[in-house]
Amino acid sequence: MSEQHITITLPDQSKREYPKGTTGYQIAESISSGLARAALSITVNGDIIDLDHVINEDATIAINTWDTEDGKYTFWHSSAHILAEAIQELYPEAKFGIGPPIESGFYYDIDFGDKSITQDDLAQIEKKFIELARNKNTFDRREITQQEALEFYKDKGNEYKVDLIEGLEDGSITFYTQGSFTDLCRGPHIPNTGIVKAIKLTSLAGAYWRGDNNSKQLTRIYGISFPKQKMLEEHLAMVEEAKKRDHRKLGKELGIYMIDKMIGSGLPVWLPKGTRLRRTLEQFLRDEQFERGYQEVITPHIGSLELYKTSGHYPYYKDSQYDPIEVDDEEYMLKPMNCPHHHRIYSNEMRSYRDLPLRLAEFGTVYRYEQSGELSGLSRVRGFTQDDAHIYCTHDQLKQEIKHTIDLTNYVFDTFGMPVDIRLSFRDENDEKYGGEMEYWERAQSEIQEVADEMGLDYTIAPGEASFYGPKIDFIIRDAIGRKWQLGTVQVDYVMPERFDLTYVGSDNDKHRPVIIHRAPFGSMERFTSILIEHFAGNFPLWLSPEQIRVLPISDDQNEYAQKCVEAFKEKGVRITLDDRSEQIGGKIRDAETDKVPYMLIVGAKEQEAGTVSVRRHRKGDIGTFTFSDFLSDTLKEIEQKRLPED
């Protein structure tokens, strides 16, 4: 290759040569004119940069469009700048703090001085935003010295930007300007403002500067934007549907869980119905794991501090862990991870290649510190249970074991009707942040991709997203209203076998290092349950529902027959209850519908005499009269097959 050319590796691992100084836009255009029109930014060796930024060295790149995470990041970052420009036009005295993109949209922290901004003002700001966006102004980047940057913001009287600049190194500072607005920013940005076609400012909040309660409280304006108005309309409809499905609301109404201040913030308590739901989930996975050769273990809720120092979790993740506990001159920690305990189980005896693969599984509860403002129902908690498993295998077994974990994870999400997007998270060019030998990395990444190809998986490759100890496969599921959640992960680990000095005796009678696969399809039982509640809107499939059937006698005269029905189902392990209250049947049906019970069996004098049941299906109404034995048989089959609810 000429010294005047560079090699560019694309997401599909294909390679192309370009002249030095080629821009991201030129690479996109060389692939297709459609891609060039859709391109928003480019990711180079894990860093997102502007499309017009030149590339002078060999690199791994991805062209970012709206359909990619990095593309949305760029789009919403630019939208935050347009918002600030609109604020500057409408409120010239406003001073700006920070305005980052977030998971779904963006925000900007602003000091409005004596002016008080309310929800009613947001419509006017949105109007000005769209007016400015239509100017199609480019985002012009320029490097600036620290002194010049300080003088710029001191002249404006903006102490917030001055505070930020004083913490930056000279020579690393850049400004971006679009239209009449200039901001301290490292980028990247979309080609021009006209790409943003729709905006919704969603809420206002107070935010202390740098999170310091002693500093001034700024006004935080949240927003979300789209390249098409129709996308915004669809998003707003999804938001309304999501409110109806909110697991915090449904979790309370359905008696799934509670949070009690006396017990502690972020420490959920599973109520009887929630416990039945969770145990059903656990048994589902436990049965699958048993069939697939896993062995279940149980480890303590605390561990010696030395254990986590060896693993590297302490002190590197100290901010998310609870302080050590002193006991008899020793220090212990609330367990932040299950894996170090499993590694010690592996070390408990000498292992032979004949013992491998060894698959250890645990529903293990861990504890991590979350700030109180980040806690949210079951989705963000301080104590949660992971469906952890660690597979210890030889290098020769790695590929087959990866296949097994992918197959299990896909089976789990298929059972719940959740489509899966797969991302292969590989290392980038930064050698310093990764552990283990490079030859093992290259082999693992190659084998992961070979497995994905052999299984016919539709996947993307994300350079720079690997764990520090190895590449991984991320499973991103889509729920019933189209939201994406990253849940299952399969991680290949070469670092922990070294840290814990794990070995096995090979067929050559020498000691070798095993490879470890970390996997957890559910991830956290708490978070997965919160997603399930919202995915099904509380209308769980029969096999999963905490209460599967409710028997409703029309009068007290049918209570004895109703009880016999209940007992027959209970003998088969069905979760069934009897509503023998002296209430009108209409009221009993309404209550069962409110409780989202899948089946209601109405029994009156006619049913009692004929040995039948009149059946109502939740959300569908009356579905007919069945002989008791036929309905029992059909119900057991539906549970066994884990059928999903029909819309």
Coordinates of N, CA, C and O in Angstrom, one line a residue, residues 195-334:
I195 N -31.6 19.4 8.7 CA -31.9 17.9 8.8 C -32.9 17.7 9.9 O -33.6 16.7 9.9
V196 N -32.9 18.6 10.9 CA -33.9 18.5 12.0 C -35.2 19.1 11.6 O -35.3 20.3 11.4
K197 N -36.2 18.2 11.5 CA -37.5 18.6 11.0 C -38.6 18.7 12.1 O -39.7 19.3 11.8
A198 N -38.4 18.1 13.2 CA -39.5 18.1 14.2 C -38.9 18.1 15.6 O -37.8 17.5 15.9
I199 N -39.5 18.8 16.5 CA -39.0 19.0 17.9 C -40.2 19.0 18.9 O -41.3 19.5 18.6
K200 N -39.9 18.4 20.0 CA -40.9 18.5 21.1 C -40.1 18.7 22.4 O -39.2 17.9 22.8
L201 N -40.3 19.8 23.1 CA -39.7 20.0 24.4 C -40.6 19.4 25.4 O -41.8 19.8 25.6
T202 N -40.1 18.4 26.1 CA -41.0 17.5 26.9 C -41.2 17.9 28.3 O -42.3 17.6 28.9
S203 N -40.2 18.5 29.0 CA -40.4 18.8 30.4 C -39.3 19.8 30.8 O -38.3 20.1 30.2
L204 N -39.6 20.4 32.0 CA -38.6 21.3 32.7 C -38.3 20.7 34.1 O -39.1 20.0 34.7
A205 N -37.0 21.0 34.5 CA -36.6 20.5 35.8 C -35.5 21.4 36.3 O -35.0 22.2 35.6
G206 N -35.3 21.3 37.6 CA -34.2 22.1 38.2 C -33.0 21.3 38.3 O -33.0 20.0 38.4
A207 N -31.8 21.9 38.1 CA -30.5 21.2 38.1 C -29.5 22.1 38.6 O -29.2 23.2 38.1
Y208 N -28.8 21.6 39.7 CA -27.7 22.4 40.3 C -26.5 22.3 39.4 O -26.2 21.2 38.9
W209 N -25.8 23.4 39.3 CA -24.6 23.4 38.5 C -23.6 22.4 39.0 O -23.3 22.4 40.2
R210 N -23.1 21.5 38.2 CA -22.2 20.4 38.5 C -22.7 19.5 39.6 O -22.0 18.8 40.3
G211 N -24.1 19.5 39.8 CA -24.7 18.6 40.8 C -24.4 19.0 42.2 O -24.7 18.3 43.2
D212 N -23.9 20.2 42.4 CA -23.6 20.7 43.8 C -24.8 21.5 44.4 O -25.2 22.5 43.8
N213 N -25.3 21.0 45.4 CA -26.5 21.6 46.1 C -26.2 23.0 46.5 O -27.2 23.8 46.8
N214 N -25.0 23.4 46.7 CA -24.6 24.7 47.2 C -24.5 25.7 46.0 O -24.3 26.9 46.3
S215 N -24.5 25.2 44.8 CA -24.4 26.1 43.6 C -25.8 26.5 43.2 O -26.8 26.1 43.7
K216 N -25.9 27.4 42.2 CA -27.1 27.9 41.7 C -27.9 26.8 41.0 O -27.3 26.0 40.3
Q217 N -29.2 26.9 41.2 CA -30.1 25.9 40.4 C -30.4 26.5 39.1 O -31.0 27.6 39.0
L218 N -30.1 25.7 38.0 CA -30.4 26.1 36.7 C -31.7 25.5 36.2 O -32.3 24.6 36.9
T219 N -32.2 26.0 35.1 CA -33.4 25.4 34.5 C -33.0 24.4 33.4 O -32.3 24.7 32.5
R220 N -33.4 23.1 33.6 CA -33.1 22.1 32.6 C -34.3 21.9 31.7 O -35.4 21.5 32.2
I221 N -34.1 22.1 30.4 CA -35.1 21.9 29.4 C -34.8 20.6 28.7 O -33.8 20.5 28.0
Y222 N -35.7 19.6 28.8 CA -35.6 18.4 28.0 C -36.3 18.4 26.7 O -37.4 19.0 26.6
G223 N -35.8 17.8 25.7 CA -36.4 17.7 24.4 C -36.1 16.5 23.6 O -35.2 15.7 24.0
I224 N -36.8 16.3 22.5 CA -36.5 15.2 21.6 C -36.8 15.7 20.2 O -37.7 16.5 20.0
S225 N -36.0 15.3 19.2 CA -36.2 15.8 17.9 C -36.1 14.6 16.9 O -35.5 13.5 17.2
F226 N -36.6 14.9 15.7 CA -36.6 13.8 14.6 C -36.4 14.4 13.3 O -36.6 15.6 13.0
P227 N -35.9 13.6 12.3 CA -35.7 14.1 10.9 C -37.0 14.1 10.1 O -37.0 14.6 9.0
K228 N -38.2 13.6 10.7 CA -39.4 13.7 10.1 C -40.5 14.0 11.1 O -40.5 13.4 12.2
Q229 N -41.5 14.7 10.7 CA -42.6 15.1 11.6 C -43.4 13.8 12.0 O -43.8 13.6 13.1
K230 N -43.6 12.9 11.0 CA -44.3 11.6 11.3 C -43.6 10.8 12.4 O -44.3 10.2 13.3
M231 N -42.3 10.9 12.5 CA -41.6 10.1 13.5 C -41.9 10.7 14.9 O -42.0 10.0 15.9
L232 N -42.0 12.0 15.0 CA -42.4 12.7 16.2 C -43.7 12.3 16.7 O -44.0 11.9 17.8
E233 N -44.7 12.3 15.7 CA -46.1 11.9 16.0 C -46.1 10.4 16.5 O -46.8 10.1 17.5
E234 N -45.4 9.6 15.9 CA -45.3 8.2 16.3 C -44.7 8.1 17.7 O -45.1 7.3 18.5
H235 N -43.6 8.8 18.0 CA -43.0 8.8 19.3 C -43.9 9.3 20.4 O -44.0 8.7 21.4
L236 N -44.7 10.4 20.1 CA -45.6 10.9 21.1 C -46.7 9.9 21.4 O -47.1 9.7 22.6
A237 N -47.2 9.2 20.4 CA -48.2 8.1 20.6 C -47.6 7.0 21.4 O -48.3 6.4 22.3
M238 N -46.3 6.7 21.2 CA -45.7 5.6 22.0 C -45.5 6.0 23.4 O -45.7 5.2 24.3
V239 N -45.2 7.3 23.6 CA -45.0 7.8 25.0 C -46.3 7.7 25.8 O -46.3 7.3 26.9
E240 N -47.4 8.0 25.1 CA -48.7 7.9 25.8 C -49.0 6.5 26.1 O -49.5 6.1 27.2
E241 N -48.7 5.6 25.2 CA -48.9 4.1 25.4 C -48.0 3.7 26.6 O -48.4 2.9 27.4
A242 N -46.8 4.2 26.6 CA -45.8 3.8 27.6 C -46.3 4.2 29.0 O -46.1 3.5 30.0
K243 N -47.0 5.3 29.1 CA -47.5 5.8 30.4 C -48.5 4.8 30.9 O -48.6 4.5 32.1
K244 N -49.4 4.3 30.0 CA -50.4 3.3 30.4 C -49.7 2.0 30.9 O -50.3 1.3 31.8
R245 N -48.5 1.7 30.3 CA -47.9 0.5 30.6 C -46.8 0.6 31.8 O -46.2 -0.4 32.1
D246 N -46.7 1.8 32.3 CA -45.6 2.0 33.3 C -45.6 1.0 34.4 O -46.6 0.8 35.1
H247 N -44.5 0.3 34.5 CA -44.5 -0.8 35.5 C -44.6 -0.3 36.9 O -45.1 -1.1 37.8
R248 N -44.3 0.9 37.2 CA -44.5 1.4 38.6 C -46.0 1.6 38.9 O -46.4 1.3 40.0
K249 N -46.7 2.0 37.9 CA -48.2 2.1 38.1 C -48.8 0.7 38.2 O -49.6 0.3 39.1
L250 N -48.5 -0.2 37.1 CA -49.1 -1.5 37.0 C -48.6 -2.4 38.2 O -49.3 -3.3 38.7
G251 N -47.3 -2.3 38.5 CA -46.8 -3.1 39.6 C -47.5 -2.9 40.9 O -47.7 -3.9 41.6
K252 N -47.9 -1.7 41.1 CA -48.7 -1.4 42.4 C -50.1 -2.0 42.2 O -50.6 -2.6 43.1
E253 N -50.7 -1.7 41.1 CA -52.1 -2.1 40.9 C -52.3 -3.6 40.9 O -53.3 -4.1 41.4
L254 N -51.3 -4.3 40.4 CA -51.4 -5.8 40.3 C -50.7 -6.5 41.5 O -50.7 -7.7 41.5
G255 N -50.2 -5.7 42.4 CA -49.6 -6.3 43.6 C -48.4 -7.1 43.3 O -48.1 -8.2 43.9
I256 N -47.5 -6.6 42.4 CA -46.3 -7.3 42.1 C -45.2 -7.0 43.1 O -44.5 -7.9 43.5
Y257 N -45.0 -5.7 43.4 CA -43.9 -5.4 44.3 C -44.2 -4.1 45.1 O -45.2 -3.4 44.8
M258 N -43.4 -3.8 46.1 CA -43.5 -2.5 46.8 C -42.1 -2.0 47.2 O -41.2 -2.8 47.2
I259 N -42.1 -0.7 47.3 CA -40.9 0.0 47.8 C -41.3 0.6 49.1 O -42.2 1.4 49.1
D260 N -40.5 0.3 50.2 CA -40.9 0.9 51.5 C -39.7 1.6 52.1 O -38.6 1.1 52.2
K261 N -40.0 2.9 52.4 CA -38.9 3.7 52.9 C -38.3 3.2 54.2 O -37.1 3.3 54.4
M262 N -39.1 2.5 55.0 CA -38.5 1.9 56.3 C -37.5 0.8 55.9 O -36.6 0.6 56.6
I263 N -37.8 0.1 54.9 CA -36.9 -1.0 54.4 C -35.7 -0.4 53.7 O -34.6 -0.8 53.9
G264 N -35.9 0.6 52.9 CA -34.8 1.3 52.2 C -35.1 1.6 50.8 O -35.7 0.8 50.1
S265 N -34.7 2.8 50.3 CA -34.9 3.2 48.9 C -34.1 2.2 48.0 O -33.0 1.8 48.3
G266 N -34.8 1.9 46.9 CA -34.1 1.1 45.9 C -34.0 -0.4 46.3 O -33.3 -1.2 45.6
L267 N -34.7 -0.8 47.3 CA -34.7 -2.2 47.7 C -36.1 -2.8 47.6 O -36.9 -2.7 48.5
P268 N -36.5 -3.3 46.4 CA -37.8 -3.8 46.2 C -38.2 -5.0 47.0 O -37.4 -5.9 47.3
V269 N -39.4 -5.0 47.4 CA -40.0 -6.2 48.2 C -41.0 -6.9 47.2 O -41.9 -6.2 46.7
W270 N -40.8 -8.1 46.9 CA -41.7 -8.9 46.0 C -42.9 -9.3 46.8 O -42.8 -10.1 47.8
L271 N -44.1 -8.9 46.4 CA -45.4 -9.3 47.1 C -45.8 -10.7 46.6 O -45.1 -11.2 45.6
P272 N -46.8 -11.3 47.2 CA -47.1 -12.7 46.8 C -47.3 -12.9 45.3 O -46.8 -13.8 44.7
K273 N -48.1 -12.0 44.6 CA -48.2 -12.2 43.2 C -46.9 -12.0 42.4 O -46.6 -12.7 41.5
G274 N -46.2 -11.0 42.8 CA -44.9 -10.8 42.2 C -43.9 -11.9 42.4 O -43.1 -12.3 41.5
T275 N -44.0 -12.5 43.6 CA -43.1 -13.7 43.9 C -43.5 -14.8 43.0 O -42.6 -15.5 42.5
R276 N -44.8 -15.1 42.8 CA -45.2 -16.2 41.9 C -44.7 -15.9 40.5 O -44.2 -16.8 39.8
L277 N -44.8 -14.7 40.1 CA -44.3 -14.3 38.8 C -42.8 -14.5 38.7 O -42.3 -15.2 37.7
R278 N -42.1 -14.1 39.6 CA -40.6 -14.2 39.6 C -40.2 -15.7 39.7 O -39.3 -16.1 39.0
R279 N -40.8 -16.4 40.6 CA -40.4 -17.9 40.7 C -40.8 -18.6 39.4 O -40.0 -19.6 39.0
T280 N -41.8 -18.2 38.7 CA -42.1 -18.9 37.4 C -41.0 -18.6 36.4 O -40.6 -19.5 35.6
L281 N -40.6 -17.3 36.4 CA -39.5 -17.0 35.5 C -38.2 -17.8 35.8 O -37.6 -18.3 34.9
E282 N -37.9 -17.8 37.1 CA -36.7 -18.5 37.5 C -36.8 -20.0 37.1 O -35.8 -20.6 36.7
Q283 N -38.0 -20.6 37.4 CA -38.1 -22.0 37.1 C -38.0 -22.3 35.6 O -37.5 -23.3 35.2
F284 N -38.6 -21.4 34.8 CA -38.5 -21.5 33.3 C -37.0 -21.6 32.9 O -36.6 -22.5 32.2
L285 N -36.2 -20.7 33.4 CA -34.8 -20.7 33.0 C -34.0 -21.8 33.7 O -33.1 -22.4 33.1
R286 N -34.4 -22.1 35.0 CA -33.7 -23.2 35.7 C -33.9 -24.5 34.9 O -32.9 -25.3 34.8
D287 N -35.1 -24.8 34.5 CA -35.4 -26.0 33.7 C -34.6 -26.1 32.4 O -34.0 -27.1 32.1
E288 N -34.5 -24.9 31.7 CA -33.8 -24.9 30.5 C -32.3 -25.1 30.7 O -31.6 -25.8 30.0
Q289 N -31.8 -24.5 31.8 CA -30.4 -24.6 32.1 C -30.0 -26.1 32.5 O -29.0 -26.6 32.1
F290 N -30.9 -26.7 33.2 CA -30.7 -28.1 33.6 C -30.6 -29.0 32.4 O -29.7 -29.8 32.2
E291 N -31.5 -28.7 31.4 CA -31.5 -29.5 30.2 C -30.2 -29.3 29.4 O -29.8 -30.1 28.6
R292 N -29.6 -28.1 29.5 CA -28.4 -27.7 28.7 C -27.1 -27.9 29.5 O -26.1 -27.4 29.1
G293 N -27.2 -28.6 30.6 CA -26.0 -29.0 31.3 C -25.4 -28.1 32.3 O -24.2 -28.1 32.7
Y294 N -26.2 -27.1 32.8 CA -25.7 -26.2 33.8 C -25.9 -26.8 35.2 O -26.8 -27.6 35.4
Q295 N -25.0 -26.4 36.1 CA -25.1 -26.9 37.5 C -25.3 -25.6 38.3 O -24.6 -24.6 38.2
E296 N -26.4 -25.7 39.2 CA -26.7 -24.5 40.0 C -25.9 -24.4 41.3 O -25.7 -25.4 41.9
V297 N -25.5 -23.2 41.6 CA -24.8 -23.0 42.9 C -25.4 -21.8 43.6 O -26.3 -21.1 43.1
I298 N -25.1 -21.7 44.9 CA -25.5 -20.5 45.7 C -24.3 -20.0 46.4 O -23.5 -20.7 47.0
T299 N -24.2 -18.6 46.3 CA -23.0 -18.0 47.0 C -23.5 -16.9 48.0 O -24.7 -16.4 47.9
P300 N -22.7 -16.5 48.9 CA -23.2 -15.6 50.0 C -23.5 -14.2 49.4 O -23.0 -13.8 48.3
H301 N -24.2 -13.4 50.3 CA -24.5 -12.0 49.9 C -23.3 -11.0 50.2 O -23.4 -9.9 49.7
I302 N -22.3 -11.5 50.9 CA -21.1 -10.7 51.1 C -19.9 -11.5 50.8 O -20.0 -12.7 50.6
G303 N -18.8 -10.8 50.7 CA -17.5 -11.5 50.4 C -16.4 -10.7 50.9 O -16.5 -9.5 51.1
S304 N -15.2 -11.3 51.1 CA -14.0 -10.6 51.6 C -13.6 -9.6 50.6 O -13.7 -9.7 49.4
L305 N -13.2 -8.4 51.1 CA -12.7 -7.4 50.2 C -11.6 -7.8 49.3 O -11.5 -7.4 48.2
E306 N -10.7 -8.8 49.8 CA -9.6 -9.3 49.0 C -10.1 -10.0 47.7 O -9.5 -10.0 46.7
L307 N -11.3 -10.6 47.8 CA -11.9 -11.3 46.7 C -12.1 -10.3 45.5 O -11.8 -10.5 44.4
Y308 N -12.6 -9.1 45.8 CA -12.9 -8.1 44.8 C -11.7 -7.3 44.4 O -11.7 -6.7 43.3
K309 N -10.7 -7.3 45.3 CA -9.4 -6.7 44.8 C -8.7 -7.6 43.8 O -8.2 -7.1 42.8
T310 N -8.8 -8.9 44.0 CA -8.3 -9.8 43.1 C -9.0 -9.7 41.7 O -8.3 -9.7 40.7
S311 N -10.3 -9.6 41.8 CA -11.1 -9.6 40.5 C -10.9 -8.3 39.8 O -11.1 -8.2 38.6
G312 N -10.5 -7.2 40.6 CA -10.4 -5.9 40.0 C -11.6 -5.0 40.1 O -11.6 -3.9 39.7
H313 N -12.7 -5.6 40.7 CA -13.9 -4.8 40.9 C -13.7 -3.7 41.9 O -14.4 -2.7 41.9
Y314 N -12.8 -3.9 42.8 CA -12.4 -2.9 43.8 C -11.0 -2.6 43.7 O -10.1 -3.5 43.6
P315 N -10.6 -1.3 43.6 CA -11.4 -0.1 43.8 C -11.9 0.5 42.5 O -12.5 1.6 42.5
Y316 N -11.7 -0.2 41.4 CA -12.0 0.4 40.1 C -13.5 0.8 39.9 O -13.8 1.8 39.2
Y317 N -14.4 0.1 40.6 CA -15.8 0.4 40.5 C -16.3 0.9 41.9 O -17.5 0.6 42.2
K318 N -15.4 1.5 42.6 CA -15.7 1.9 44.0 C -17.0 2.7 44.1 O -17.7 2.6 45.1
D319 N -17.2 3.7 43.2 CA -18.3 4.6 43.3 C -19.6 3.9 43.2 O -20.6 4.5 43.7
S320 N -19.7 2.7 42.6 CA -21.0 2.0 42.5 C -21.1 0.9 43.5 O -22.0 0.1 43.5
Q321 N -20.2 0.8 44.5 CA -20.2 -0.2 45.5 C -20.4 0.4 46.9 O -20.0 1.6 47.1
Y322 N -20.9 -0.4 47.8 CA -21.0 0.0 49.2 C -19.7 -0.1 49.9 O -18.9 -0.9 49.6
D323 N -19.5 0.8 50.9 CA -18.3 0.8 51.7 C -18.0 -0.6 52.4 O -19.0 -1.3 52.8
P324 N -16.8 -1.0 52.5 CA -16.5 -2.2 53.2 C -17.0 -2.2 54.6 O -17.1 -1.2 55.3
I325 N -17.3 -3.5 55.1 CA -17.7 -3.7 56.5 C -16.6 -4.4 57.2 O -16.1 -5.4 56.8
E326 N -16.3 -3.8 58.4 CA -15.2 -4.4 59.2 C -15.8 -5.5 60.1 O -16.8 -5.2 60.9
V327 N -15.3 -6.7 60.1 CA -15.7 -7.8 61.0 C -14.5 -8.5 61.5 O -13.8 -9.1 60.7
D328 N -14.3 -8.5 62.8 CA -13.1 -9.2 63.4 C -11.8 -8.9 62.6 O -11.1 -9.8 62.2
D329 N -11.6 -7.7 62.5 CA -10.3 -7.2 61.8 C -10.2 -7.6 60.4 O -9.1 -7.5 59.8
E330 N -11.3 -8.0 59.8 CA -11.3 -8.3 58.3 C -12.4 -7.4 57.7 O -13.3 -6.9 58.3
E331 N -12.2 -7.2 56.4 CA -13.1 -6.3 55.6 C -13.9 -7.1 54.6 O -13.4 -7.9 53.9
Y332 N -15.2 -6.9 54.7 CA -16.1 -7.5 53.8 C -16.9 -6.5 53.0 O -17.0 -5.3 53.3
M333 N -17.5 -7.0 51.9 CA -18.3 -6.1 51.0 C -19.6 -6.8 50.7 O -19.7 -8.0 50.5
L334 N -20.7 -5.9 50.6 CA -21.9 -6.5 50.0 C -21.6 -6.8 48.6 O -20.9 -6.1 47.8

